[in-house]
Protein backbone atom coordinates (compact mmCIF):
# COMPACT_ATOMS: atom_id res chain seq x y z
CA UNK A 1 0.00 0.00 0.00
CA UNK A 2 1.43 3.42 -0.89
CA UNK A 3 2.54 5.54 2.03
CA UNK A 4 0.15 8.36 1.22
CA UNK A 5 -2.85 6.00 1.17
CA UNK A 6 -1.87 4.55 4.55
CA UNK A 7 -1.47 8.05 6.01
CA UNK A 8 -4.89 9.00 4.64
CA UNK A 9 -6.56 5.97 6.29
CA UNK A 10 -4.79 6.72 9.60
CA UNK A 11 -5.94 10.35 9.44
CA UNK A 12 -9.48 9.32 8.53
CA UNK A 13 -9.60 6.85 11.44
CA UNK A 14 -8.24 9.46 13.89
CA UNK A 15 -10.74 12.03 12.60
CA UNK A 16 -13.63 9.64 13.25
CA UNK A 17 -12.31 8.94 16.76
CA UNK A 18 -11.99 12.66 17.42
CA UNK A 19 -15.49 13.39 16.12
CA UNK A 20 -17.04 10.60 18.14
CA UNK A 21 -15.19 11.78 21.27
CA UNK A 22 -16.34 15.34 20.57
CA UNK A 23 -19.96 14.20 20.09
CA UNK A 24 -19.78 12.17 23.29
CA UNK A 25 -18.38 15.08 25.26
CA UNK A 26 -20.96 17.47 23.80
CA UNK A 27 -23.74 15.07 24.72
CA UNK A 28 -22.31 14.62 28.20
CA UNK A 29 -22.18 18.38 28.73
CA UNK A 30 -25.74 18.88 27.61
CA UNK A 31 -27.23 16.03 29.65
CA UNK A 32 -25.01 16.02 32.72
CA UNK A 33 -27.27 15.29 35.64
CA UNK A 34 -26.97 15.65 39.37
CA UNK A 35 -29.66 13.84 41.31
CA UNK A 36 -31.87 13.75 38.20
CA UNK A 37 -31.63 17.50 37.63
CA UNK A 38 -29.87 18.93 34.58
CA UNK A 39 -27.19 21.31 35.87
CA UNK A 40 -26.77 23.47 32.81
CA UNK A 41 -30.10 25.24 33.17
CA UNK A 42 -30.25 28.33 35.38
CA UNK A 43 -33.28 27.29 37.42
CA UNK A 44 -32.07 23.83 38.31
CA UNK A 45 -28.46 24.90 38.99
CA UNK A 46 -29.66 27.48 41.52
CA UNK A 47 -32.00 24.95 43.15
CA UNK A 48 -29.28 22.32 43.54
CA UNK A 49 -26.23 24.44 44.28
CA UNK A 50 -27.59 27.58 45.96
CA UNK A 51 -26.17 31.08 45.57
CA UNK A 52 -22.53 29.94 45.62
CA UNK A 53 -22.79 28.40 42.13
CA UNK A 54 -23.79 29.91 38.81
CA UNK A 55 -25.12 28.49 35.58
CA UNK A 56 -22.97 27.72 32.55
CA UNK A 57 -24.18 28.19 28.97
CA UNK A 58 -25.86 25.03 27.68
CA UNK A 59 -23.76 24.91 24.51
CA UNK A 60 -20.31 25.92 25.73
CA UNK A 61 -17.63 25.42 23.07
CA UNK A 62 -14.69 23.21 23.92
CA UNK A 63 -11.38 24.76 24.97
CA UNK A 64 -12.97 28.05 25.97
CA UNK A 65 -12.94 28.97 29.64
CA UNK A 66 -16.27 29.90 31.18
CA UNK A 67 -16.95 31.43 34.56
CA UNK A 68 -20.51 30.90 35.79
CA UNK A 69 -22.45 34.16 36.09
CA UNK A 70 -23.57 35.20 39.55
CA UNK A 71 -27.25 34.80 40.21
CA UNK A 72 -29.36 37.88 40.96
CA UNK A 73 -30.44 38.59 44.55
CA UNK A 74 -27.63 36.77 46.31
CA UNK A 75 -26.97 36.78 50.03
CA UNK A 76 -24.74 39.69 51.08
CA UNK A 77 -22.35 40.32 53.96
CA UNK A 78 -22.79 43.32 56.20
CA UNK A 79 -20.49 46.16 55.01
CA UNK A 80 -17.95 45.78 57.86
CA UNK A 81 -17.65 42.02 57.32
CA UNK A 82 -17.43 42.52 53.55
CA UNK A 83 -14.54 44.94 54.05
CA UNK A 84 -12.63 42.33 56.07
CA UNK A 85 -13.49 39.48 53.67
CA UNK A 86 -12.72 41.40 50.48
CA UNK A 87 -16.13 40.84 48.87
CA UNK A 88 -19.75 41.70 49.49
CA UNK A 89 -20.96 38.31 48.25
CA UNK A 90 -20.39 35.11 50.27
CA UNK A 91 -20.38 33.13 47.03
CA UNK A 92 -17.18 34.92 45.99
CA UNK A 93 -15.49 34.58 49.38
CA UNK A 94 -12.49 32.38 48.64
CA UNK A 95 -9.97 32.88 51.46
CA UNK A 96 -6.37 32.06 50.57
CA UNK A 97 -5.23 29.04 52.58
CA UNK A 98 -8.37 29.25 54.76
CA UNK A 99 -7.01 32.50 56.24
CA UNK A 100 -9.80 34.87 57.23
CA UNK A 101 -9.04 38.55 57.77
CA UNK A 102 -9.99 40.19 61.05
CA UNK A 103 -12.55 42.96 61.01
CA UNK A 104 -11.35 46.58 60.94
CA UNK A 105 -11.52 48.56 64.20
CA UNK A 106 -14.90 50.12 64.88
CA UNK A 107 -14.04 53.77 64.18
CA UNK A 108 -15.81 56.29 61.94
CA UNK A 109 -13.27 55.98 59.10
CA UNK A 110 -13.62 52.18 59.08
CA UNK A 111 -17.39 52.57 58.81
CA UNK A 112 -16.95 55.00 55.93
CA UNK A 113 -14.52 52.59 54.23
CA UNK A 114 -17.05 49.78 54.61
CA UNK A 115 -19.80 51.83 52.98
CA UNK A 116 -17.50 52.87 50.12
CA UNK A 117 -16.32 49.29 49.65
CA UNK A 118 -19.88 47.96 49.54
CA UNK A 119 -20.81 50.63 46.97
CA UNK A 120 -17.78 49.78 44.81
CA UNK A 121 -18.40 46.03 45.03
CA UNK A 122 -22.06 46.54 44.14
CA UNK A 123 -21.03 48.68 41.15
CA UNK A 124 -18.89 45.77 39.89
CA UNK A 125 -21.91 43.49 40.25
CA UNK A 126 -24.04 45.99 38.33
CA UNK A 127 -21.48 46.01 35.50
CA UNK A 128 -22.58 42.45 34.70
CA UNK A 129 -26.18 42.64 36.00
CA UNK A 130 -27.36 46.06 34.79
CA UNK A 131 -31.01 44.96 34.77
CA UNK A 132 -31.12 44.16 38.51
CA UNK A 133 -33.33 47.03 39.73
CA UNK A 134 -33.11 46.00 43.39
CA UNK A 135 -29.30 46.08 43.30
CA UNK A 136 -29.32 49.47 41.55
CA UNK A 137 -31.63 50.93 44.22
CA UNK A 138 -29.32 49.57 46.93
CA UNK A 139 -26.34 51.08 45.07
CA UNK A 140 -27.99 54.51 44.98
CA UNK A 141 -28.75 54.28 48.72
CA UNK A 142 -25.12 53.38 49.43
CA UNK A 143 -23.87 56.32 47.34
CA UNK A 144 -26.10 58.74 49.27
CA UNK A 145 -24.97 57.26 52.58
CA UNK A 146 -21.30 57.44 51.54
CA UNK A 147 -21.62 61.08 50.49
CA UNK A 148 -23.34 62.04 53.75
CA UNK A 149 -20.80 60.08 55.80
CA UNK A 150 -17.83 61.66 54.03
CA UNK A 151 -19.21 65.16 54.65
CA UNK A 152 -19.79 64.43 58.34
CA UNK A 153 -16.35 62.87 58.73
CA UNK A 154 -14.66 65.85 57.07
CA UNK A 155 -16.48 68.25 59.43
CA UNK A 156 -15.51 66.28 62.54
CA UNK A 157 -12.01 64.99 61.76
CA UNK A 158 -10.69 66.93 58.78
CA UNK A 159 -10.50 66.32 55.07
CA UNK A 160 -10.34 62.84 53.57
CA UNK A 161 -9.51 64.13 50.09
CA UNK A 162 -8.38 67.54 48.89
CA UNK A 163 -11.85 68.04 47.46
CA UNK A 164 -13.10 68.28 51.06
CA UNK A 165 -11.20 71.59 51.37
CA UNK A 166 -13.66 73.35 49.06
CA UNK A 167 -15.54 74.94 51.97
CA UNK A 168 -12.64 75.02 54.48
CA UNK A 169 -11.50 78.32 56.00
CA UNK A 170 -7.79 77.41 55.85
CA UNK A 171 -5.58 74.85 54.13
CA UNK A 172 -5.75 71.99 56.63
CA UNK A 173 -4.60 69.16 54.39
CA UNK A 174 -1.21 68.86 56.12
CA UNK A 175 -2.68 69.06 59.62
CA UNK A 176 -2.30 65.87 61.65
CA UNK A 177 -3.84 63.36 62.16
CA UNK A 178 -3.98 61.92 58.67
CA UNK A 179 -7.10 59.91 57.84
CA UNK A 180 -5.30 56.60 58.53
CA UNK A 181 -3.77 57.65 61.86
CA UNK A 182 -5.45 56.71 65.14
CA UNK A 183 -4.91 58.28 68.54
CA UNK A 184 -5.70 55.99 71.42
CA UNK A 185 -8.08 53.95 69.28
CA UNK A 186 -10.15 56.99 68.29
CA UNK A 187 -9.80 59.45 65.49
CA UNK A 188 -9.09 63.15 65.88
Coordinates of C-alpha atoms in Angstrom, one line a residue:
X1 CA 0.0 0.0 0.0
X2 CA 1.4 3.4 -0.9
X3 CA 2.5 5.5 2.0
X4 CA 0.1 8.4 1.2
X5 CA -2.8 6.0 1.2
X6 CA -1.9 4.5 4.6
X7 CA -1.5 8.1 6.0
X8 CA -4.9 9.0 4.6
X9 CA -6.6 6.0 6.3
X10 CA -4.8 6.7 9.6
X11 CA -5.9 10.3 9.4
X12 CA -9.5 9.3 8.5
X13 CA -9.6 6.8 11.4
X14 CA -8.2 9.5 13.9
X15 CA -10.7 12.0 12.6
X16 CA -13.6 9.6 13.2
X17 CA -12.3 8.9 16.8
X18 CA -12.0 12.7 17.4
X19 CA -15.5 13.4 16.1
X20 CA -17.0 10.6 18.1
X21 CA -15.2 11.8 21.3
X22 CA -16.3 15.3 20.6
X23 CA -20.0 14.2 20.1
X24 CA -19.8 12.2 23.3
X25 CA -18.4 15.1 25.3
X26 CA -21.0 17.5 23.8
X27 CA -23.7 15.1 24.7
X28 CA -22.3 14.6 28.2
X29 CA -22.2 18.4 28.7
X30 CA -25.7 18.9 27.6
X31 CA -27.2 16.0 29.6
X32 CA -25.0 16.0 32.7
X33 CA -27.3 15.3 35.6
X34 CA -27.0 15.7 39.4
X35 CA -29.7 13.8 41.3
X36 CA -31.9 13.7 38.2
X37 CA -31.6 17.5 37.6
X38 CA -29.9 18.9 34.6
X39 CA -27.2 21.3 35.9
X40 CA -26.8 23.5 32.8
X41 CA -30.1 25.2 33.2
X42 CA -30.3 28.3 35.4
X43 CA -33.3 27.3 37.4
X44 CA -32.1 23.8 38.3
X45 CA -28.5 24.9 39.0
X46 CA -29.7 27.5 41.5
X47 CA -32.0 25.0 43.1
X48 CA -29.3 22.3 43.5
X49 CA -26.2 24.4 44.3
X50 CA -27.6 27.6 46.0
X51 CA -26.2 31.1 45.6
X52 CA -22.5 29.9 45.6
X53 CA -22.8 28.4 42.1
X54 CA -23.8 29.9 38.8
X55 CA -25.1 28.5 35.6
X56 CA -23.0 27.7 32.5
X57 CA -24.2 28.2 29.0
X58 CA -25.9 25.0 27.7
X59 CA -23.8 24.9 24.5
X60 CA -20.3 25.9 25.7
X61 CA -17.6 25.4 23.1
X62 CA -14.7 23.2 23.9
X63 CA -11.4 24.8 25.0
X64 CA -13.0 28.0 26.0
X65 CA -12.9 29.0 29.6
X66 CA -16.3 29.9 31.2
X67 CA -16.9 31.4 34.6
X68 CA -20.5 30.9 35.8
X69 CA -22.4 34.2 36.1
X70 CA -23.6 35.2 39.6
X71 CA -27.3 34.8 40.2
X72 CA -29.4 37.9 41.0
X73 CA -30.4 38.6 44.5
X74 CA -27.6 36.8 46.3
X75 CA -27.0 36.8 50.0
X76 CA -24.7 39.7 51.1
X77 CA -22.3 40.3 54.0
X78 CA -22.8 43.3 56.2
X79 CA -20.5 46.2 55.0
X80 CA -18.0 45.8 57.9
X81 CA -17.7 42.0 57.3
X82 CA -17.4 42.5 53.5
X83 CA -14.5 44.9 54.1
X84 CA -12.6 42.3 56.1
X85 CA -13.5 39.5 53.7
X86 CA -12.7 41.4 50.5
X87 CA -16.1 40.8 48.9
X88 CA -19.7 41.7 49.5
X89 CA -21.0 38.3 48.3
X90 CA -20.4 35.1 50.3
X91 CA -20.4 33.1 47.0
X92 CA -17.2 34.9 46.0
X93 CA -15.5 34.6 49.4
X94 CA -12.5 32.4 48.6
X95 CA -10.0 32.9 51.5
X96 CA -6.4 32.1 50.6
X97 CA -5.2 29.0 52.6
X98 CA -8.4 29.3 54.8
X99 CA -7.0 32.5 56.2
X100 CA -9.8 34.9 57.2
X101 CA -9.0 38.6 57.8
X102 CA -10.0 40.2 61.0
X103 CA -12.6 43.0 61.0
X104 CA -11.4 46.6 60.9
X105 CA -11.5 48.6 64.2
X106 CA -14.9 50.1 64.9
X107 CA -14.0 53.8 64.2
X108 CA -15.8 56.3 61.9
X109 CA -13.3 56.0 59.1
X110 CA -13.6 52.2 59.1
X111 CA -17.4 52.6 58.8
X112 CA -16.9 55.0 55.9
X113 CA -14.5 52.6 54.2
X114 CA -17.1 49.8 54.6
X115 CA -19.8 51.8 53.0
X116 CA -17.5 52.9 50.1
X117 CA -16.3 49.3 49.7
X118 CA -19.9 48.0 49.5
X119 CA -20.8 50.6 47.0
X120 CA -17.8 49.8 44.8
X121 CA -18.4 46.0 45.0
X122 CA -22.1 46.5 44.1
X123 CA -21.0 48.7 41.2
X124 CA -18.9 45.8 39.9
X125 CA -21.9 43.5 40.3
X126 CA -24.0 46.0 38.3
X127 CA -21.5 46.0 35.5
X128 CA -22.6 42.5 34.7
X129 CA -26.2 42.6 36.0
X130 CA -27.4 46.1 34.8
X131 CA -31.0 45.0 34.8
X132 CA -31.1 44.2 38.5
X133 CA -33.3 47.0 39.7
X134 CA -33.1 46.0 43.4
X135 CA -29.3 46.1 43.3
X136 CA -29.3 49.5 41.6
X137 CA -31.6 50.9 44.2
X138 CA -29.3 49.6 46.9
X139 CA -26.3 51.1 45.1
X140 CA -28.0 54.5 45.0
X141 CA -28.7 54.3 48.7
X142 CA -25.1 53.4 49.4
X143 CA -23.9 56.3 47.3
X144 CA -26.1 58.7 49.3
X145 CA -25.0 57.3 52.6
X146 CA -21.3 57.4 51.5
X147 CA -21.6 61.1 50.5
X148 CA -23.3 62.0 53.7
X149 CA -20.8 60.1 55.8
X150 CA -17.8 61.7 54.0
X151 CA -19.2 65.2 54.7
X152 CA -19.8 64.4 58.3
X153 CA -16.3 62.9 58.7
X154 CA -14.7 65.9 57.1
X155 CA -16.5 68.2 59.4
X156 CA -15.5 66.3 62.5
X157 CA -12.0 65.0 61.8
X158 CA -10.7 66.9 58.8
X159 CA -10.5 66.3 55.1
X160 CA -10.3 62.8 53.6
X161 CA -9.5 64.1 50.1
X162 CA -8.4 67.5 48.9
X163 CA -11.9 68.0 47.5
X164 CA -13.1 68.3 51.1
X165 CA -11.2 71.6 51.4
X166 CA -13.7 73.3 49.1
X167 CA -15.5 74.9 52.0
X168 CA -12.6 75.0 54.5
X169 CA -11.5 78.3 56.0
X170 CA -7.8 77.4 55.9
X171 CA -5.6 74.9 54.1
X172 CA -5.8 72.0 56.6
X173 CA -4.6 69.2 54.4
X174 CA -1.2 68.9 56.1
X175 CA -2.7 69.1 59.6
X176 CA -2.3 65.9 61.6
X177 CA -3.8 63.4 62.2
X178 CA -4.0 61.9 58.7
X179 CA -7.1 59.9 57.8
X180 CA -5.3 56.6 58.5
X181 CA -3.8 57.7 61.9
X182 CA -5.4 56.7 65.1
X183 CA -4.9 58.3 68.5
X184 CA -5.7 56.0 71.4
X185 CA -8.1 54.0 69.3
X186 CA -10.2 57.0 68.3
X187 CA -9.8 59.5 65.5
X188 CA -9.1 63.2 65.9

